[in-house]
Amino acid sequence: MEISLLLNTSMLLTLLIILTPILMPLMTMTPCPPTSITHYVKTAFLTSLIPTTLFMYSGVESITSNWEWKFIQNFKIPISLKMDLYSTTFLSIALFVTWSILQFALWYMASEPHITKFFSYLLTFLAMMLLLTSANNMFLLFIGWEGVGIMSFLLIGWWYARAEANTAALQAILYNRIGDIGLILSLAWLASTLNTWEIQQTIHHTQTPTLPLLGLILAATGKSAQFGLHPWLPAAMEGPTPVSALLHSSTMVVAGIFLLIRTHPMLANNQTALTLCLCLGALSTLFAATCALTQNDIKKIIAFSTSSQLGLMMVTIGLNLPQLAFLHISTHAFFKAMLFLCSGSIIHNLNGEQDIRKMGGLQNTLPITTTCLTIGNLALMGTPFLAGFYSKDLIIENLNTSYLNSWALLTTLLATSFTATYSLRLTIMVQTGSTRSPSISPINENNPTILNPIIRLAIGSVMAGLIISSLITPSKTPPMTMPFTTKMAAILVTAMGAILALELSNMTRTLTTPKQNPYSNFSVSLGYFNPLIHRLSSTNLLNSGQKIATQLIDLSWYKKIGPEGLANLQQTSSKMSTSIHKGLIKSYLSTFALTILIIMATL
Amino acid sequence: MTTLNLSFYSAFTLSSLGLAFHRTHLISALLCLESIILSIYVALSIWPIQMQAASPTLLPILILTFSACEAGTGLALLVASTRTHGSDHLHNFNLLQC
């Protein structure tokens, strides 16, 4: 049978299965219960394995063009979906992770009265994300981009009675909007210069101009929480844990990196843009790892860890290795979603406790959850032959053997060791030691609805790296020869970070109180970024706005240059001449004498 | 310059200085004003004869007309100030200063 036909058909069938629970209630007016939504997503996952295996077997890629929007005479925008490596692999992984998260959400949000609406929001988000990843032109990608932004807003502010949740949702929208300006700039440049929005037609054989690439990098900075537009990601933890697991760890935040992967042919020959990506990613990963060292909220630690891994993906883009970045996206989705699910289970079991200083000794009461938490943390650290190893170690090897900015190299290595430190700190404080939580909450994990997703994702975390990296053909040859120290660099820095964490945790057990020093203050207050930027930038903007509106236009142009200014001028001259007009006849008559004297002088 | 010019210039100058420096009475100022006009009348009358040009012969008549109006206005001011202030002293007008 024709393979490309089968590929297209199964892909479109998968997307249709996803869309059915959204469209059916609109047409038949009966709501779709959450359990059946979970079954829909499971069916969609199983169906999506067909295009994935077809692609991995035969390497066939295809582009489907459906209806075409004839915008103006020579600029047509088709609805074209591209099925290549990135699209098909991401489809399967995203559906697998979403299926597990939806099953988990059945247990987590069981007491929620609007659970059906929650599930339909999650499903709409998934549809938008899949549109973004399978888009072949920038127009569809932009639709998916905005769609995931809107759903993120709705889902972060799910508990809208909480003021912090509303603030966090608004913050997410604002920061994403600043990134969207960059994307719209690139779209406008592409439309005006190259007269197309198809990604295949944007490839230059010479160096691409830097302006659209800056726009794309700004868009990625906003959506993927790189340094400068990052505060929304830790604040987005105000949403429910399934939202954090789906959006802000696996799927939405990788949209920025995915954009750069899709438009990588444009980036490949512009060294300025690549170096910018590299340094920005290195800065983001180090900053996020530093902030994660002193956080006490379990969800915020995992959020900063996500931010740090996104910085690492940006570094990979800067090394001109989009396939490796995509591999890291895929493996990262598994263990990060699992970390969030484990933390959700712990939070629910401890009756809403999110502070790790009030958790401890959970290894005995929640054995499966804490085992999977440990597996996830080990995968995050890049333990050899778990999922994270195949992508992270390759990235660090490529980093060490490339000709690039050495500052970026050093910061990435430092951030890798910090990753080990905060992961081990999380594990030790949550699982081991004496129990610091109140003993009233009934802790159990007997429900298969919570156990099956976590175990499934744990199996994925262990095996996904091996499976994915052995089934796709790399587009660039990985570095094969390097000195022994360089090869072992990632493991060495990870081990150093782990030993440091163990040493520090011994200090806390012996009640050695930490002194406040500038470095710990920097880490705790998240680098002083939030209060500085939030107050300074809004003050400056509003001040300059007031100056332009009130002082420039109202006061100056309408008053001073017009009537008031004229009146002032006349007043000045009147004041000057009033002192001359004295009303004394003597002085008036003296002017006659002066005139005569002048006439005499001219004779 | 000729004798005629000198007499005209000196009459005009003396009358103007008299207008400027008579400080006490308004009528002395008006008198000097009249003598200014008189000297100008005489100069304007002599001028066409010296230049042998006939057109400006009309000018003294015009000057006379204006001089008469002016003298009338000046005397009216004199009478008005006498009626309000009681005399024609010039220092009465200083009350106009602000």
XYZ file of C-alpha atoms in Angstrom:
701
model
C 0.000 0.000 0.000
C 1.114 3.545 -0.651
C 3.061 4.548 2.428
C 2.651 8.290 2.210
C -1.104 7.910 1.835
C -1.156 5.753 4.939
C 0.963 8.287 6.780
C -1.269 11.193 5.881
C -4.445 9.318 6.630
C -3.380 8.069 10.021
C -2.062 11.488 10.992
C -5.299 13.214 10.039
C -7.273 10.466 11.785
C -5.312 11.118 14.975
C -6.042 14.826 14.796
C -9.707 14.098 14.155
C -9.885 11.822 17.203
C -8.464 14.643 19.286
C -10.974 17.148 17.954
C -14.028 14.950 18.423
C -14.552 15.487 22.189
C -14.355 19.225 21.567
C -16.736 19.373 18.623
C -19.249 16.700 19.579
C -20.658 18.464 22.682
C -21.070 21.605 20.560
C -23.205 19.729 18.060
C -25.174 17.345 20.247
C -25.473 19.483 23.371
C -24.482 16.614 25.683
C -21.284 17.070 27.663
C -18.506 14.556 27.300
C -17.514 13.000 30.645
C -13.862 13.168 31.667
C -13.277 9.415 31.618
C -14.343 9.184 28.012
C -12.093 12.133 27.157
C -9.233 10.120 28.607
C -10.226 7.160 26.434
C -10.318 9.411 23.373
C -6.767 10.563 24.038
C -5.630 6.975 24.630
C -7.133 5.948 21.294
C -5.489 8.915 19.636
C -2.144 7.877 21.105
C -2.472 4.346 19.815
C -3.470 5.687 16.408
C -0.545 8.074 16.395
C 1.856 5.186 16.750
C 1.005 4.294 13.133
C 2.482 7.405 11.489
C 5.408 7.317 13.897
C 6.336 3.733 13.062
C 5.754 4.394 9.380
C 8.132 7.304 9.507
C 10.745 5.419 11.460
C 10.490 2.466 9.120
C 10.605 4.264 5.819
C 11.647 7.832 6.446
C 8.796 9.163 4.313
C 7.811 12.769 4.926
C 4.845 14.523 3.471
C 3.061 17.817 3.348
C -0.698 17.956 3.178
C -2.297 21.037 1.746
C -5.968 21.385 2.333
C -8.025 24.463 1.633
C -6.153 27.539 0.480
C -6.972 31.027 1.640
C -6.514 33.264 -1.369
C -5.540 36.301 0.595
C -4.401 38.698 -2.132
C -3.443 38.063 -5.686
C -0.015 36.549 -5.296
C 0.064 35.646 -1.594
C -1.817 32.479 -0.863
C -1.967 30.844 2.558
C -2.729 27.120 2.415
C -3.649 25.035 5.420
C -0.676 22.743 5.074
C 0.371 20.187 7.649
C 3.857 18.792 7.492
C 4.643 15.304 8.637
C 8.323 14.892 9.194
C 10.509 13.643 12.032
C 9.625 16.429 14.409
C 5.925 16.361 13.773
C 5.322 12.622 13.980
C 7.576 11.951 16.961
C 6.218 14.879 18.922
C 2.668 13.747 18.177
C 3.197 10.360 19.771
C 5.110 11.672 22.745
C 2.684 14.488 23.424
C -0.282 12.147 23.229
C 1.381 9.620 25.529
C 2.183 12.270 28.112
C -1.261 13.839 27.801
C -2.969 10.504 28.243
C -1.062 9.890 31.463
C -1.749 13.410 32.709
C -5.462 13.176 31.955
C -5.663 9.897 33.806
C -3.862 11.507 36.729
C -6.179 14.513 36.568
C -9.167 12.209 36.996
C -7.871 11.508 40.498
C -6.346 14.930 41.257
C -9.333 17.040 40.227
C -11.967 14.517 41.332
C -13.539 16.971 43.736
C -13.684 19.755 41.182
C -17.259 20.685 40.172
C -16.250 21.903 36.708
C -14.031 18.980 35.866
C -15.550 18.549 32.394
C -14.674 22.125 31.501
C -11.153 21.529 32.801
C -10.730 18.490 30.612
C -12.094 20.257 27.559
C -9.667 23.134 28.190
C -6.786 20.654 28.358
C -7.971 19.018 25.164
C -8.270 22.358 23.338
C -4.756 23.136 24.459
C -3.579 19.823 23.083
C -5.254 20.472 19.744
C -3.597 23.893 19.505
C -0.216 22.447 20.387
C -0.514 19.738 17.742
C -1.502 22.396 15.212
C 1.627 24.325 16.141
C 3.917 21.346 15.720
C 2.474 20.070 12.467
C 2.173 23.462 10.819
C 4.104 23.948 7.650
C 3.616 27.652 7.312
C 4.083 30.407 9.797
C 0.440 31.402 9.683
C -0.804 28.104 11.117
C 2.074 28.130 13.550
C 1.007 31.568 14.719
C -2.572 30.367 15.191
C -1.327 27.471 17.306
C 1.046 29.788 19.160
C -1.709 32.190 20.154
C -4.025 29.294 20.930
C -1.656 27.752 23.445
C -1.089 31.178 24.969
C -4.818 31.687 25.509
C -5.324 28.213 26.941
C -2.375 28.750 29.230
C -4.025 31.904 30.528
C -7.328 30.125 31.119
C -5.698 27.172 32.811
C -3.253 29.037 35.052
C -6.129 31.124 36.336
C -8.346 28.066 36.793
C -8.925 28.848 40.455
C -9.822 32.388 39.590
C -10.918 33.336 43.084
C -7.262 33.377 44.093
C -5.599 36.753 43.542
C -2.170 35.216 42.987
C -3.538 32.939 40.280
C -5.007 35.875 38.376
C -1.778 37.818 38.708
C 0.222 34.844 37.482
C -2.070 34.313 34.495
C -1.831 37.982 33.550
C 1.936 37.860 33.942
C 2.086 34.877 31.594
C 0.022 36.707 28.983
C 2.144 39.869 29.214
C 5.471 38.108 28.871
C 4.195 35.913 26.046
C 2.881 39.004 24.292
C 6.290 40.612 24.297
C 7.572 37.490 22.597
C 4.678 37.564 20.136
C 5.864 40.972 18.944
C 9.048 39.285 17.786
C 7.082 36.596 15.972
C 4.857 39.137 14.237
C 7.973 41.062 13.218
C 9.346 37.935 11.570
C 6.008 37.225 9.897
C 5.856 40.767 8.522
C 9.441 40.605 7.299
C 8.824 37.267 5.602
C 5.628 38.492 3.969
C 7.156 41.699 2.698
C 10.552 40.383 1.619
C 10.031 36.784 0.567
C 6.299 36.961 -0.185
C 5.626 33.665 1.519
C 4.909 32.141 4.878
C 5.929 28.605 3.913
C 8.965 27.499 5.807
C 10.495 25.669 2.846
C 10.636 28.875 0.846
C 12.512 30.871 3.464
C 15.882 29.219 3.035
C 18.690 31.548 1.931
C 21.860 30.261 0.383
C 23.682 33.295 1.713
C 23.452 34.748 5.150
C 19.901 35.447 6.281
C 19.381 39.036 7.460
C 19.557 39.262 11.219
C 16.297 41.159 11.779
C 13.756 38.311 11.321
C 16.020 35.980 13.268
C 16.060 38.433 16.150
C 12.280 38.421 16.002
C 12.201 34.636 16.165
C 14.665 34.572 19.057
C 12.530 37.143 20.896
C 9.487 34.936 20.344
C 11.367 31.935 21.727
C 12.554 34.003 24.694
C 8.987 34.900 25.545
C 7.389 31.519 25.082
C 10.216 29.361 26.420
C 11.044 31.565 29.399
C 14.630 32.392 28.576
C 16.383 34.943 30.749
C 14.785 38.363 30.376
C 11.231 37.132 29.889
C 11.344 34.305 32.401
C 9.359 35.303 35.534
C 6.075 33.964 34.256
C 7.120 30.335 34.421
C 7.620 29.991 38.193
C 4.524 32.143 38.721
C 2.547 29.804 36.475
C 2.749 27.157 39.167
C -0.387 28.738 40.602
C -2.375 26.540 38.269
C -3.396 22.995 39.144
C -0.699 20.341 38.928
C -2.025 18.687 35.736
C -1.764 22.088 34.065
C 1.808 22.490 35.261
C 2.632 18.999 34.086
C 1.160 19.423 30.625
C 1.775 23.008 29.748
C 4.703 24.214 31.646
C 6.964 21.239 31.454
C 6.438 19.178 28.372
C 4.454 20.967 25.766
C 3.817 24.663 25.762
C 7.154 25.946 26.887
C 8.945 23.949 24.231
C 6.935 25.807 21.574
C 9.549 28.533 21.417
C 12.365 26.047 20.962
C 10.212 24.190 18.426
C 9.828 27.391 16.425
C 13.593 27.740 16.286
C 13.930 24.086 15.275
C 11.429 24.529 12.439
C 13.089 27.680 11.153
C 16.562 26.316 11.724
C 17.570 26.538 8.018
C 17.224 30.304 8.323
C 19.341 30.363 11.457
C 22.020 28.003 10.235
C 24.102 30.432 8.234
C 23.816 33.495 10.460
C 26.530 33.193 13.068
C 25.358 36.248 15.037
C 21.962 34.725 15.705
C 23.507 31.392 16.644
C 25.895 33.014 19.108
C 23.020 35.003 20.574
C 21.036 31.798 21.102
C 24.056 30.170 22.695
C 24.770 32.924 25.177
C 21.102 33.509 25.976
C 20.584 29.813 26.610
C 23.684 29.558 28.764
C 22.606 32.542 30.841
C 19.074 31.175 31.237
C 20.195 27.762 32.307
C 22.631 29.089 34.879
C 20.203 31.660 36.258
C 17.363 29.176 36.612
C 19.603 26.591 38.229
C 20.876 29.192 40.706
C 17.358 30.194 41.625
C 16.286 26.581 42.079
C 18.945 25.966 44.699
C 17.157 27.813 47.478
C 13.485 27.360 46.628
C 11.291 25.605 49.139
C 8.146 25.015 47.131
C 8.327 21.687 45.365
C 6.507 22.906 42.276
C 8.737 25.958 41.972
C 11.863 23.807 42.120
C 10.556 21.704 39.254
C 9.531 24.882 37.381
C 13.023 26.315 37.642
C 14.401 22.974 36.573
C 12.202 23.188 33.462
C 13.495 26.691 32.819
C 17.054 25.460 33.146
C 16.495 22.606 30.688
C 14.893 25.056 28.249
C 18.072 27.098 28.461
C 19.995 23.952 27.626
C 17.789 23.401 24.576
C 18.490 26.976 23.493
C 22.222 26.277 23.849
C 21.769 23.302 21.536
C 20.051 25.490 18.969
C 23.000 27.831 19.261
C 25.306 24.939 18.449
C 23.365 24.453 15.170
C 22.035 21.038 16.298
C 18.242 21.189 15.986
C 17.777 17.446 15.957
C 19.566 17.095 19.268
C 17.425 19.848 20.736
C 14.358 17.961 19.584
C 15.692 14.780 21.169
C 16.102 16.646 24.423
C 12.550 17.994 24.136
C 11.251 14.446 23.710
C 13.147 12.871 26.582
C 12.582 15.869 28.824
C 8.802 15.574 28.373
C 8.766 12.141 29.960
C 10.668 12.736 33.134
C 9.465 16.270 33.706
C 5.797 15.314 33.432
C 6.476 12.414 35.766
C 8.138 14.712 38.293
C 5.088 16.932 38.263
C 2.720 14.004 38.650
C 4.702 12.667 41.603
C 4.712 16.074 43.215
C 0.960 16.322 42.634
C 0.444 12.995 44.326
C 2.592 14.076 47.275
C 0.789 17.412 47.590
C -2.650 15.808 47.552
C -1.638 13.157 50.045
C -0.214 15.707 52.450
C -3.474 17.668 52.211
C -2.156 20.596 50.213
C 1.361 20.923 51.617
C 3.815 22.219 49.011
C 6.777 23.223 51.166
C 9.559 20.643 51.177
C 10.694 21.747 54.574
C 7.473 20.238 55.846
C 7.887 16.938 54.029
C 10.121 14.066 54.917
C 10.268 10.352 55.308
C 7.833 9.763 52.464
C 9.820 6.823 51.199
C 8.073 4.575 53.642
C 4.529 5.836 53.143
C 4.538 6.499 49.384
C 7.001 3.956 48.017
C 5.988 3.862 44.361
C 5.616 7.614 44.038
C 8.952 8.323 45.651
C 10.665 5.632 43.589
C 9.412 7.255 40.429
C 10.447 10.668 41.817
C 13.954 9.313 42.251
C 13.962 7.842 38.739
C 12.823 11.188 37.355
C 15.490 13.114 39.237
C 18.187 10.697 38.102
C 17.001 11.025 34.500
C 17.057 14.813 34.850
C 20.601 14.741 36.135
C 21.708 12.765 33.106
C 22.453 9.478 34.786
C 24.033 7.175 32.222
C 21.577 5.204 30.097
C 18.402 6.666 31.520
C 16.387 8.894 29.195
C 18.096 12.158 29.913
C 21.528 10.750 29.245
C 21.068 10.254 25.511
C 20.240 13.867 24.898
C 22.003 15.720 27.690
C 25.327 13.948 27.466
C 25.391 14.360 23.690
C 24.708 18.073 24.093
C 27.549 18.490 26.557
C 29.927 16.459 24.410
C 29.090 18.621 21.388
C 29.499 21.704 23.535
C 32.921 20.619 24.692
C 34.193 19.790 21.220
C 32.879 22.836 19.361
C 34.535 26.104 18.494
C 32.434 28.499 20.490
C 32.162 31.007 23.268
C 33.943 29.535 26.276
C 31.860 31.521 28.750
C 28.750 29.714 27.464
C 30.553 26.418 27.917
C 31.554 27.132 31.507
C 28.125 28.373 32.546
C 26.430 25.338 31.045
C 28.754 22.990 32.929
C 28.159 24.923 36.123
C 24.415 24.746 35.564
C 24.687 20.983 35.042
C 26.299 20.597 38.432
C 23.629 22.813 39.976
C 21.009 20.560 38.392
C 22.449 17.630 40.283
C 22.539 19.679 43.473
C 18.948 20.811 43.554
C 17.600 17.482 42.307
C 19.393 15.653 45.071
C 18.280 18.274 47.593
C 14.699 17.724 46.487
C 15.013 13.959 46.789
C 16.640 14.049 50.200
C 14.312 16.564 51.764
C 11.125 14.988 50.426
C 11.856 11.328 50.843
C 14.422 10.708 53.526
C 14.914 11.849 57.065
C 12.338 12.212 59.735
C 8.735 13.084 58.959
C 8.144 16.811 59.246
C 4.529 16.791 58.073
C 1.571 16.618 60.433
C 0.457 13.067 61.061
C -3.241 13.563 60.495
C -3.380 13.287 56.700
C -4.166 9.788 55.478
C -1.418 8.917 53.030
C -2.000 6.137 50.588
C -1.412 5.387 46.944
C -3.813 2.545 46.437
C -5.675 4.125 43.552
C -4.634 2.698 40.155
C -5.760 5.952 38.520
C -2.763 7.635 40.090
C -0.299 4.785 39.950
C -0.658 3.734 36.320
C 0.237 7.087 34.754
C 3.259 7.508 36.992
C 4.557 4.012 36.335
C 3.933 4.404 32.611
C 5.917 7.615 32.521
C 8.632 6.015 34.631
C 9.011 3.230 32.075
C 9.105 5.946 29.430
C 11.786 7.845 31.330
C 13.950 4.787 31.463
C 13.534 3.562 27.907
C 12.520 6.538 25.777
C 16.019 7.849 25.317
C 17.303 4.556 23.975
C 14.281 3.934 21.755
C 14.112 7.377 20.187
C 17.814 7.827 19.629
C 18.212 4.426 18.038
C 15.268 4.807 15.698
C 15.999 8.202 14.157
C 18.882 8.801 11.812
C 20.995 11.726 12.957
C 21.438 14.499 10.428
C 24.879 15.494 11.738
C 27.545 13.064 12.850
C 28.080 13.176 16.588
C 31.639 13.806 17.780
C 33.358 10.435 18.090
C 36.786 11.240 19.450
C 37.624 13.459 22.353
C 39.924 13.352 25.366
C 38.880 11.210 28.298
C 38.205 14.173 30.597
C 36.013 15.805 27.981
C 34.033 12.621 27.546
C 33.550 12.300 31.279
C 32.901 16.023 31.813
C 29.142 15.788 32.226
C 29.281 12.899 34.662
C 32.105 14.507 36.621
C 30.316 17.798 37.160
C 27.101 15.968 37.995
C 28.909 13.857 40.550
C 30.519 16.941 42.041
C 27.144 18.612 42.357
C 25.671 15.519 43.974
C 28.491 15.222 46.490
C 28.061 18.908 47.322
C 24.344 18.350 47.903
C 25.019 15.402 50.170
C 27.507 17.424 52.179
C 25.067 20.327 52.524
C 22.237 18.048 53.589
C 24.448 16.714 56.351
C 24.773 20.273 57.564
C 21.007 20.709 57.824
C 20.672 17.501 59.789
C 23.104 18.751 62.369
C 21.159 21.999 62.743
C 23.949 24.257 61.431
C 21.941 27.380 60.680
C 22.996 29.003 57.410
C 24.165 32.587 57.597
C 22.775 35.139 55.182
C 25.319 36.079 52.594
C 24.943 37.940 49.276
C 24.919 34.754 47.204
C 22.137 33.045 49.090
C 20.162 36.284 49.058
C 20.619 36.486 45.299
C 19.343 32.955 44.864
C 16.386 33.279 47.200
C 15.122 36.513 45.713
C 15.387 35.045 42.200
C 18.159 37.399 41.223
C 16.205 40.526 42.207
C 14.805 40.412 38.668
C 11.089 40.528 39.459
C 10.854 43.664 41.610
C 13.423 45.544 39.523
C 11.938 44.952 36.113
C 8.281 44.939 37.101
C 8.520 48.288 38.815
C 11.130 50.027 36.646
C 9.746 49.190 33.249
C 6.135 50.005 34.059
C 7.139 53.243 35.796
C 9.243 54.322 32.830
C 6.605 53.457 30.286
C 3.793 55.184 32.126
C 5.952 58.226 32.878
C 6.985 58.692 29.286
C 3.395 58.138 28.227
C 2.263 60.840 30.575
C 4.977 63.165 29.358
C 3.920 62.734 25.776
C 0.191 62.896 26.345
C -0.164 65.552 28.975
C 2.900 67.728 28.828
C 3.790 67.574 25.177
C 0.401 67.581 23.523
C -2.034 69.115 25.963
C 0.104 71.707 27.687
C 2.616 72.585 24.991
C 0.919 72.305 21.622
C -2.569 73.309 22.601
C -1.768 76.005 25.101
C 1.728 77.414 25.028
C 2.219 77.640 21.279
C -1.298 78.974 20.855
C -3.269 81.435 22.932
C -1.417 81.327 26.223
C 1.970 81.804 24.652
C 0.792 84.829 22.691
C -0.731 86.352 25.805
C 2.517 85.793 27.691
C 4.503 87.538 24.978
C 2.226 90.568 25.027
C 2.347 90.680 28.793
C 6.115 90.831 28.796
C 6.288 93.709 26.387
C 3.547 95.586 28.240
C 5.388 95.172 31.501
C 8.521 96.549 29.933
C 6.860 99.597 28.445
C 4.743 100.450 31.506
C 7.823 101.617 33.296
C 8.510 104.123 30.573
C 5.043 105.696 30.518
C 5.223 107.816 33.621
C 2.575 110.443 32.934
C 4.911 113.344 33.596
C 4.574 116.240 31.156
C 8.162 117.276 31.785
C 9.533 114.084 30.256
C 7.174 114.253 27.301
C 8.189 117.814 26.517
C 11.844 116.910 26.902
C 11.488 114.615 23.915
C 10.850 117.670 21.801
C 14.117 119.166 22.965
C 15.878 115.926 22.139
C 14.418 115.965 18.625
C 15.592 119.516 18.049
C 19.069 118.672 19.228
C 19.219 115.775 16.795
C 18.068 118.021 13.950
C 20.728 120.571 14.919
C 23.301 117.867 14.815
C 22.433 116.904 11.257
C 22.557 120.404 9.839
C 23.901 128.817 4.469
C 22.017 131.885 3.358
C 20.553 134.482 5.652
C 17.044 133.363 4.900
C 17.802 129.770 5.825
C 19.521 130.828 9.013
C 16.606 133.000 10.067
C 14.170 130.178 9.420
C 16.229 127.559 11.227
C 16.849 129.772 14.235
C 13.177 130.763 14.500
C 12.158 127.106 14.416
C 14.780 126.050 16.954
C 14.061 128.816 19.374
C 10.350 128.122 19.219
C 10.824 124.388 19.802
C 13.162 124.941 22.702
C 10.609 127.373 24.055
C 7.960 124.634 23.748
C 10.198 122.209 25.609
C 11.389 124.454 28.391
C 8.372 126.548 29.362
C 7.390 124.729 32.476
C 4.850 126.853 34.170
C 1.943 127.749 31.970
C 0.311 125.814 29.196
C -0.351 129.014 27.243
C 3.313 129.732 26.788
C 3.728 126.272 25.278
C 0.826 126.915 22.935
C 2.359 130.224 21.933
C 5.623 128.581 21.066
C 3.694 125.984 19.086
C 2.135 128.859 17.104
C 5.545 130.376 16.417
C 6.754 126.974 15.128
C 3.873 126.924 12.705
C 4.590 130.566 11.767
C 8.195 129.862 10.924
C 7.193 126.851 8.856
C 4.611 129.038 7.041
C 7.185 131.625 6.211
C 9.668 128.985 5.013
C 7.052 127.314 2.856
C 6.087 130.663 1.318
C 9.686 131.630 0.442
C 10.579 128.196 -0.946
C 8.650 128.264 -4.291
C 10.048 131.778 -4.998
C 13.610 130.584 -4.437
C 13.135 127.356 -6.426
C 11.235 129.163 -9.240
C 8.666 126.323 -9.092
C 4.991 127.182 -9.054
C 3.366 123.989 -7.724
C 4.211 124.160 -4.019
C 2.584 127.634 -3.829
C -0.527 125.930 -2.437
C 1.222 124.558 0.630
C 1.160 127.629 2.898
C -2.629 127.750 2.621
C -2.856 124.138 3.780
C -0.469 124.806 6.632
C -2.604 127.750 7.677
C -5.661 125.547 7.786
C -4.024 122.951 9.914
C -2.506 125.577 12.152
C -5.882 127.112 12.784
C -7.369 123.755 13.794
C -4.465 123.031 15.959
C -4.602 126.380 17.700
C -8.278 125.864 18.303
C -7.673 122.433 19.814
C -4.910 123.760 22.004
C -7.059 126.584 23.319
C -9.910 124.179 23.979
C -7.552 122.042 26.038
C -6.429 125.171 27.890
C -10.018 126.101 28.721
C -10.827 122.550 29.801
C -7.871 122.304 32.093
C -8.665 125.707 33.589
C -12.227 124.628 34.232
C -11.219 121.370 35.976
C -8.005 122.328 37.698
C -8.566 126.064 38.232
C -5.435 127.204 36.395
C -3.355 126.313 33.350
C -0.266 125.243 35.241
C 1.509 122.361 33.553
C 2.172 120.484 36.755
C -1.581 119.732 36.934
C -1.098 117.185 34.164
C 1.261 115.182 36.347
C -1.810 113.815 38.109
C -2.166 111.503 35.099
C 0.897 109.459 36.075
C 0.240 105.909 37.214
